[in-house]
Amino acid sequence: MNYDFRKIEEKWQKFWADNQTFKAENHSDKPKYYVLDMFPYPSGAGLHVGHPLGYIASDIYARYKRHKGFNVLHPMGYDSFGLPAEQYAIQTGQHPADTTKVNIEGGVDKEGNKIEGYRKQLDRMGFSFDWSREVRTSDPKYYKWTQWVFIQLFNSWYNKDTDKAEAIGSLISKFETEGNAAVNAVCDDETSIFTQQDWKNYSDTEKQQVLLKYRLTYLADTEVNWCPALGTVLANDEIVNGVSERGGHPVIRKKMTQWSMRITAYAQRLLDGLNKVDWPQPLKDSQTNWIGRSEGAEVTFPILAFPEGEGTTPGYMTGGNNSHLLLEKAKKLRNNPAQAEAALWESLKGKNLGDKFRRQHLIDDFIVDFVCLSKKLIVEVDGDIHDTQKAEDEARTKALNERGFEVVRFRNNQVLGDIDAVLQEIKEILVKKSIPPSGARGISVFTTRPDTIFGVSFMTLAPEHDLVAKITTPDQKAEVEAYVEATAKRSERDRMADVKTITGAFTGAYAEHPFTKEPIPIWIGDYVLAGYGTGAVMSVPCGDQRDYDFAKHFNIPIPNIFEGVDISEEAFSDKATTVIANSDFLNGLNYKEATTKAIVELEKLGQGEGKINYRLRDAVFSRQRYWGEPFPVYYVEGMPQMIDEKYLPIKLPEVEKYLPTETGEPPLGNATVWAWDVEKNEVVSNDLIDHKTVFPLELNTMPGWAGSSQYFNRYMDPHNEDAIYSPEAINYWQDVDLYIGGSEHATGHLLYSRFWQKFLFDRGVAPKDEFAKKLINQGMITGTSALAYLIREDNKEHFVSRNWYNKLVSDLSDPSKEKMVPPDTADFEDILKRLTDGTTEVSTWMPIHVDVSLVNASDELDIQAFKNWRPEFKDAIFTLDNGEIYKGINPTSGKPGGEFIVSREVEKMSKSKYNVVSPDAICEEYGADSLRLYEMFLGPLEQSKPWNTAGITGAHSFLKKLWKLYFEESGIKVTDEAPSAESLKTLHKTIKKVEEDIENFSFNTSVSTFMICVNELTAQKCTSRSVLEPLAILVSPYAPHIAEELWAQLGHSESIATAPFPKFEQKYLVESSKEYPISFNGKMRFKLELPLDLSKEEIEAEVMAHEKTQAQLQGRTPKKVIVVPGKIVNVVG
RNA sequence: GCUCGAGUGGUGGAAUUGGUAGACACGUUGGACUUAAAAUCCAAUGGACAUUAGUCCGUAUGGGUUCAAGUCCCAUCUCGAGUACCA
C-alpha cells in the first residue's frame, strides 16, 4: 500500500466537513481554550504560501489542545471591507460585494480569470476551523453590531474620577445639577465652563454641541491627513513615511468635519494594560512608543504686548521668602488637622472639584488652610477662636488679597453641619474664577524639562498656531505671513524630508519669563509641530539640540545653565548628569530636584503645573469611501442623530458610481435612496428630504479597522440577532487565549481593538479589559526570486548563465586577475571584449525576474518555456553554464546542450517579481500534510524566512517513511507484539520533546524530532501497536490527514481529533550508563562509556586509568580534573 | 538619530541552568537498483594539513571572566524591524 495523499486528504476533509468535527459548543465540562488567527482580507490574488504560516501554527496548537482535553474555539472569517475591492469597482463597475463574494467563495472574475476562492484554498490545507461561526465584516448581519458599538461610543463619556467610560445620561444629569466646572472628564480642549443655569438656558442644538465635546465618538473640525489621489482621509497608522500606506500617494493636512474616536481617554490604560498581557516585547514597545507618554509641565508665558491691545500682563507674585520654620509648621499642621479640616480635605483633594487644592500651604509668610493655586483661591476653616482675632484675620485677608488671592472663610460648624453647601459655594467661586483658555492670557507650552526654565532665551510657535496672527507686530507682519504661507505649501513629506534646513521668522512680540520677568522674543518655526503638545515650545538652546540649531542660525543668545558643561559646540541634554546653574532657586539641583522645585514654584505663580502628555491622537473615524460600514447617523440642523438600535443595520445604499461626486462629496453622495424617515424609521429616497420628518444620512463610511475591532468576541455568538453576543457566551469564552497574526498590526488593529475592548468592559458588555492573553507574531515568508542576467545592446539581447555572470563580474572588478576567456563562442567573446574595453559597463547587466515555476530545484531554467512566457525574448541569445550557446532542444536526446542556471535572491513575495508560490500547487504535488510540516520546519515561527520549494521533498519523504512504518506492500503491518525497550525509549523521548516544543511554539524543532523518531523506529523495525498508535496522535496536530487515516486503519471508528495526547513516562528513559565526553583543557578528545551511579572519584579514577588519557597527557600530571556526573569530564593540565 | 532584534557550514536552521558546536533537512558528490528517468536505498559532506591514527583552525570582529563560552561581561562592525523635528 502506497501513501496516496491525494485520496487521503480529500477523504478526511470531506469527513470533517460532513461530521462537523471541529464545531465548538458554548458549554462544556471541558476547560475552554480560544485560539484565534487574524482574519484575512480576501484579495483577488488568492493566498500564497506565506499566508497560511500563522494559520498552520494556530491549527497545530488548537488540535493539540483538543488532544489535551480542552473545548477549543478556533474560528475563521473575513475582513471583507476594504480598498482593493472598491478600486476594482471603480475600474470595472462591478459591485464590491460581488467581487468580494467571488474572492471568498470562488468563481470567475470579469476578465474571465478563474478564482479559486479563499475558502477552498483554506479547506485544502486541512484546518480545524469551526466554519459554522464564520463572520464577514461586510455582511449587514455582522456590521449591524459594528454600528451598534459606534452608537454606544456616541452615548458615552469618559469620567476621569472613576477612570472609566460612563453613559452620557450621567453627564447630562451632572450638567443639570451643577454645570460642568467640577466635571472631570476627557473632552475637547476648548470646552468652556458653564453653570447649571447656563445649561438650562441652552437651546437643544447648543446642548448637543456641548455634549459632542464629551462623547467618546464625536464630530469635529479636525486637521486630517487628506490623500487627494485616494480621495479620502487616512489615520496616522495608515501613513508610512509621509505617503499613503496603500499606493504610496502624497498626503496633505486639511481641516475637515470628521468623526473621531476619543482613544486618548484610554492612553494611560492602554499603556498599563500592556503589563497584563503576554505579547511580544517589540510589539509592546511599538504601542508604548505610539502612545508616547511624556511627563513634564505645562507652563504659561504671559505675552508682554498685544499689538491690538487685546490683553495686558496679568498680575502675579514673586517667588517669596519661604522660611524652613514655616514649612515645618505647615507640615505639622497637615499631620494634625482639625475635624472640620479633615472632612473638607476629603472633598477637596485629588481634584475632586476639578481643580487641585493644597492644604496647610505657605503663601509668603502665611500658612493657609487650603489653596487652589491655579485659581488663586484660599479657603480657610475657622474655629471659635477666630471670634477673638477678627482684626488679625482681616489684616491677613488683606495681605493675601494684595498678593492676588481671594480668601473665603467658613466656620467649623458650617463644614461639619452641611458640607455640601460649603462645597457648592467653593465650586461656584471656582467657576467664576475660571481662567479663559490659555491663548488669551499668554502662550502655553509643554516641556519635559521645567528644570531648564532659566535657560529659555526665546519661544517658538508652530506656524499654524492660532496666536501667530494676533501677536505679530506690524513691522514683522510681511515676513511672518510669507513664512506661514511657504510652510503651508510644503507637503508633509517635504517637511519631513528636509529636517536639516532651519527656517523660521520673528514675530516681533515678546513674552515674559515667569521668574526673571525678562522679555523673551517669540519666533515661529516649522520644527515645532502644531499637532503635539500645545503647538508652542519654550526654547532652551543650551539643553535641546533643535533649539540650539535654531538659535545659532538666527543669532539668538544661548545662555548656559548647566554646571561645568561646555555648550560651545552642541546642546547638553543628559538628564542623569545635569546640575543646574545660573538659575536662581534651582542652582545646584539635579534634574529631578530642579524639575519638582520648578513645578512647585510655577504652581505658586499660577503659571504652570505638572502635566503628562501623550503623543497619541484621537483617531479619525470617517472615510470618504463606498466599501465600508455606513454610519447609523442622520442630521437635524447640522447636528448628528443616532438611529435607534432597533432599526439596525443601516445597509449600504446602491450607487451608480463608486467615485466621489462632482461636488466633492464622498461616494455615498451618489446614492439616491439615502435619507432617514424618523416616522417610518427606514431609509427613503433623497427626494423626500424635508428636514421635518425626513433627514439626510451621513455620507462617510467607517474605516477598515472598525470591523476588526470586535470580531474576536462576535465569534463567540456569531448568529445572535438580539445582541452583539450573549452574556452567557462571553462569560463562557471570556477572551482569546492565543492570538496569532502579523506584527504590522501593532499600532492599528491591535491598539484600536484594545481600546474598544476596554470601552465595552467599562460599559459592562465584555468581562475582560484585555481581549487576548497571549499573542504571537508570525514572521513573513519571503520569496526566492529567480533572476536571469541580461545584457541588452543594439537590439541584441544576451542572457548569461549564473556561473559566467559571476565570473565576468568578479574578474572585471579585480584588475589583477587574468581575464577569463570563455569557450569558443564568438558572441561571448564579443561581450567580454566590450565589457573589458569599457564600451559596456558591468552595471548595465539587467536582472530579469523569471517565473519561479520555470526553474527546477537545481536552479535550471526551462529556456523554451521561458521564451513562450516572455515572447519578447524569443530571439535572445542564451549562454549556458558550459559556455555554449543554447541552440534549442536536441531532437535526439531531448535535452538542451547544457544548463542555464539562474541566480537567486530573497525578496518579498509579489506578483511583479514572479516569485509567488501558491499553496494549491504545493498541495497538489505534495499534499497538505507535507506543506504544513514543511512550513513549520522552515524555522522559528516568529522569524522571517525565505521559501524554497525544493526543500519540501524532505517533509514529503518523512511522511512516506512514516507511512511505511505502518504499511508494507500487502497492507497493514502493525502487530500487537510488545515493543522493544529501545522503541519505547524512542517514543517517550519524542512525546516529551514534542509536548515541550508545542508549549513553547517551537514547531520547527518538533518536526525534526518526528523525523528522528521515524528514522529510529524504522531502524528498529518497530511494528508494535503500543508504539505506533501514540505516534499517530503525536503527529496528528501537524499532519492531520495522514494521522486520521493511520488511526482509522488501526481500527478506530472515531476521529483522532479528540484522542487523548500520549502520556510521557520517565521510566522508559532511565539510563544506567552515559557516554562521557572526556575533554582536555576544554577540548573534547574522546568518549568513554561509564555507569551513571559512579561517584566523582570513581569517574576520575576510570578516566585517569584510560590509555587515551595517558596518551593525551604525554607524561604530564594534570593540575585538576573537573567531573560533572552525568555531563562531562574535563582534565586540566 | 532613538528603541528593539539578529549575526553559526553551500542553504534553512539545531544546540536545557555556560558542559560533545553544526541535530534535522535541503543541496552537492559518489555508489546501488533501472534500457533510461523518476522514486527508493547506501555512503561522504565546516575548513586546512595528513588521509592510518591524528593535528590545527572554526559560531561577525577585538578583548575579558571561567576548569569550560555560540551561550556571560565590555568595546566595535554589519544587517533587519519599528519610529522619527514628540519639546
CSV table of N, CA and C in Angstrom, one decimal, chain A residues 201-266:
chain,number,residue,atom,x,y,z
A,201,ASN,N,-30.5,77.1,30.1
A,201,ASN,CA,-30.8,78.2,29.1
A,201,ASN,C,-30.4,77.8,27.7
A,202,TYR,N,-29.5,76.8,27.6
A,202,TYR,CA,-29.0,76.4,26.2
A,202,TYR,C,-30.2,75.9,25.4
A,203,SER,N,-30.1,76.1,24.1
A,203,SER,CA,-31.1,75.5,23.2
A,203,SER,C,-30.7,74.1,23.0
A,204,ASP,N,-31.6,73.3,22.4
A,204,ASP,CA,-31.3,71.9,22.1
A,204,ASP,C,-30.0,71.7,21.3
A,205,THR,N,-29.9,72.5,20.3
A,205,THR,CA,-28.7,72.4,19.4
A,205,THR,C,-27.4,72.7,20.2
A,206,GLU,N,-27.5,73.8,21.0
A,206,GLU,CA,-26.4,74.1,21.9
A,206,GLU,C,-26.0,73.0,22.8
A,207,LYS,N,-27.0,72.4,23.4
A,207,LYS,CA,-26.7,71.2,24.3
A,207,LYS,C,-26.0,70.1,23.5
A,208,GLN,N,-26.5,69.9,22.3
A,208,GLN,CA,-25.9,68.8,21.5
A,208,GLN,C,-24.4,69.1,21.2
A,209,GLN,N,-24.2,70.4,20.9
A,209,GLN,CA,-22.9,70.8,20.6
A,209,GLN,C,-21.9,70.6,21.8
A,210,VAL,N,-22.4,71.0,23.0
A,210,VAL,CA,-21.6,70.8,24.2
A,210,VAL,C,-21.4,69.3,24.4
A,211,LEU,N,-22.4,68.5,24.3
A,211,LEU,CA,-22.2,67.1,24.5
A,211,LEU,C,-21.2,66.4,23.6
A,212,LEU,N,-21.2,66.9,22.3
A,212,LEU,CA,-20.2,66.4,21.3
A,212,LEU,C,-18.8,66.5,21.8
A,213,LYS,N,-18.6,67.5,22.7
A,213,LYS,CA,-17.2,67.7,23.2
A,213,LYS,C,-16.8,66.7,24.2
A,214,TYR,N,-17.8,65.9,24.6
A,214,TYR,CA,-17.5,64.9,25.7
A,214,TYR,C,-17.7,63.4,25.2
A,215,ARG,N,-18.5,63.3,24.1
A,215,ARG,CA,-18.8,61.9,23.7
A,215,ARG,C,-17.5,61.2,23.2
A,216,LEU,N,-17.5,59.8,23.4
A,216,LEU,CA,-16.3,59.1,23.0
A,216,LEU,C,-16.1,59.0,21.5
A,217,THR,N,-17.2,59.1,20.8
A,217,THR,CA,-17.0,59.4,19.4
A,217,THR,C,-17.7,60.7,19.0
A,218,TYR,N,-17.0,61.5,18.3
A,218,TYR,CA,-17.6,62.9,18.2
A,218,TYR,C,-17.3,63.4,16.8
A,219,LEU,N,-18.1,64.4,16.5
A,219,LEU,CA,-17.9,65.0,15.2
A,219,LEU,C,-17.2,66.4,15.4
A,220,ALA,N,-16.1,66.6,14.7
A,220,ALA,CA,-15.4,67.8,15.0
A,220,ALA,C,-14.6,68.2,13.8
A,221,ASP,N,-14.3,69.5,13.7
A,221,ASP,CA,-13.4,70.0,12.6
A,221,ASP,C,-12.0,69.6,13.1
A,222,THR,N,-11.4,68.7,12.4
A,222,THR,CA,-10.1,68.3,12.7
A,222,THR,C,-9.1,68.5,11.6
A,223,GLU,N,-7.9,68.7,11.9
A,223,GLU,CA,-6.8,68.6,10.9
A,223,GLU,C,-6.7,67.1,10.5
A,224,VAL,N,-6.9,66.8,9.3
A,224,VAL,CA,-6.8,65.4,8.9
A,224,VAL,C,-5.7,65.2,7.9
A,225,ASN,N,-5.3,64.0,7.7
A,225,ASN,CA,-4.4,63.6,6.6
A,225,ASN,C,-5.3,63.3,5.4
A,226,TRP,N,-5.2,64.2,4.5
A,226,TRP,CA,-6.1,64.1,3.3
A,226,TRP,C,-5.2,63.5,2.1
A,227,CYS,N,-5.7,62.5,1.5
A,227,CYS,CA,-4.9,61.9,0.4
A,227,CYS,C,-5.7,62.2,-0.9
A,228,PRO,N,-5.3,63.2,-1.6
A,228,PRO,CA,-6.1,63.5,-2.8
A,228,PRO,C,-6.2,62.4,-3.8
A,229,ALA,N,-5.1,61.6,-4.0
A,229,ALA,CA,-5.2,60.5,-5.0
A,229,ALA,C,-6.2,59.5,-4.6
A,230,LEU,N,-6.4,59.2,-3.4
A,230,LEU,CA,-7.3,58.2,-2.9
A,230,LEU,C,-8.7,58.8,-2.6
A,231,GLY,N,-8.7,60.2,-2.6
A,231,GLY,CA,-10.0,60.9,-2.3
A,231,GLY,C,-10.5,60.6,-0.9
A,232,THR,N,-9.6,60.4,0.0
A,232,THR,CA,-10.1,60.1,1.4
A,232,THR,C,-9.1,60.6,2.4
A,233,VAL,N,-9.6,60.6,3.7
A,233,VAL,CA,-8.6,60.9,4.8
A,233,VAL,C,-8.0,59.5,5.2
A,234,LEU,N,-6.9,59.7,5.9
A,234,LEU,CA,-6.2,58.5,6.4
A,234,LEU,C,-5.9,58.7,7.9
A,235,ALA,N,-5.9,57.6,8.6
A,235,ALA,CA,-5.4,57.7,10.0
A,235,ALA,C,-3.9,57.7,10.1
A,236,ASN,N,-3.4,58.1,11.2
A,236,ASN,CA,-1.9,58.2,11.3
A,236,ASN,C,-1.2,56.8,11.0
A,237,ASP,N,-1.9,55.7,11.4
A,237,ASP,CA,-1.2,54.5,11.2
A,237,ASP,C,-1.4,54.0,9.7
A,238,GLU,N,-2.1,54.7,8.9
A,238,GLU,CA,-2.3,54.4,7.5
A,238,GLU,C,-1.3,55.1,6.6
A,239,ILE,N,-0.4,55.9,7.3
A,239,ILE,CA,0.6,56.7,6.5
A,239,ILE,C,1.9,56.2,6.9
A,240,VAL,N,2.7,55.9,5.9
A,240,VAL,CA,4.1,55.4,6.1
A,240,VAL,C,5.0,56.4,5.4
A,241,ASN,N,6.0,56.9,6.1
A,241,ASN,CA,6.9,57.9,5.5
A,241,ASN,C,6.3,59.0,4.8
A,242,GLY,N,5.2,59.5,5.3
A,242,GLY,CA,4.6,60.7,4.7
A,242,GLY,C,3.7,60.4,3.5
A,243,VAL,N,3.6,59.2,3.1
A,243,VAL,CA,2.7,58.8,2.0
A,243,VAL,C,1.8,57.7,2.4
A,244,SER,N,0.7,57.5,1.6
A,244,SER,CA,-0.3,56.6,2.0
A,244,SER,C,0.3,55.2,2.0
A,245,GLU,N,-0.1,54.4,3.0
A,245,GLU,CA,0.4,53.0,3.1
A,245,GLU,C,0.0,52.2,1.8
A,246,ARG,N,-1.3,52.5,1.4
A,246,ARG,CA,-1.7,51.8,0.2
A,246,ARG,C,-1.5,52.7,-1.0
A,247,GLY,N,-0.7,52.3,-1.9
A,247,GLY,CA,-0.4,53.0,-3.1
A,247,GLY,C,0.7,54.1,-3.1
A,248,GLY,N,1.1,54.5,-1.9
A,248,GLY,CA,2.2,55.4,-1.8
A,248,GLY,C,1.9,56.8,-2.3
A,249,HIS,N,0.7,57.3,-2.1
A,249,HIS,CA,0.3,58.6,-2.6
A,249,HIS,C,0.6,59.7,-1.6
A,250,PRO,N,0.8,60.9,-2.1
A,250,PRO,CA,1.1,62.0,-1.1
A,250,PRO,C,-0.1,62.3,-0.2
A,251,VAL,N,0.2,62.8,0.9
A,251,VAL,CA,-0.8,63.1,1.9
A,251,VAL,C,-0.6,64.6,2.4
A,252,ILE,N,-1.7,65.3,2.4
A,252,ILE,CA,-1.6,66.7,2.9
A,252,ILE,C,-2.5,66.9,4.1
A,253,ARG,N,-2.2,68.0,4.9
A,253,ARG,CA,-3.0,68.4,6.0
A,253,ARG,C,-4.2,69.2,5.6
A,254,LYS,N,-5.4,68.9,6.1
A,254,LYS,CA,-6.6,69.6,5.7
A,254,LYS,C,-7.6,69.6,6.9
A,255,LYS,N,-8.3,70.7,7.0
A,255,LYS,CA,-9.3,70.8,8.1
A,255,LYS,C,-10.6,70.3,7.5
A,256,MET,N,-11.2,69.3,8.1
A,256,MET,CA,-12.5,68.7,7.7
A,256,MET,C,-13.3,68.3,8.9
A,257,THR,N,-14.6,68.3,8.7
A,257,THR,CA,-15.5,67.8,9.8
A,257,THR,C,-15.6,66.3,9.7
A,258,GLN,N,-15.1,65.7,10.7
A,258,GLN,CA,-14.9,64.2,10.7
A,258,GLN,C,-15.4,63.6,12.0
A,259,TRP,N,-15.8,62.4,11.9
A,259,TRP,CA,-16.0,61.6,13.2
A,259,TRP,C,-14.6,61.2,13.7
A,260,SER,N,-14.5,61.3,15.0
A,260,SER,CA,-13.2,60.9,15.7
A,260,SER,C,-13.6,60.0,16.9
A,261,MET,N,-12.6,59.2,17.2
A,261,MET,CA,-12.8,58.4,18.4
A,261,MET,C,-11.8,58.9,19.5
A,262,ARG,N,-12.4,59.1,20.7
A,262,ARG,CA,-11.6,59.7,21.8
A,262,ARG,C,-10.7,58.6,22.4
A,263,ILE,N,-9.9,58.0,21.6
A,263,ILE,CA,-9.0,57.0,22.1
A,263,ILE,C,-8.0,57.6,23.2
A,264,THR,N,-7.7,58.9,23.1
A,264,THR,CA,-6.8,59.5,24.0
A,264,THR,C,-7.3,59.3,25.5
A,265,ALA,N,-8.6,59.2,25.6
A,265,ALA,CA,-9.1,59.0,27.0
A,265,ALA,C,-8.5,57.7,27.6
A,266,TYR,N,-8.1,56.8,26.8
A,266,TYR,CA,-7.6,55.5,27.3
A,266,TYR,C,-6.1,55.4,27.2
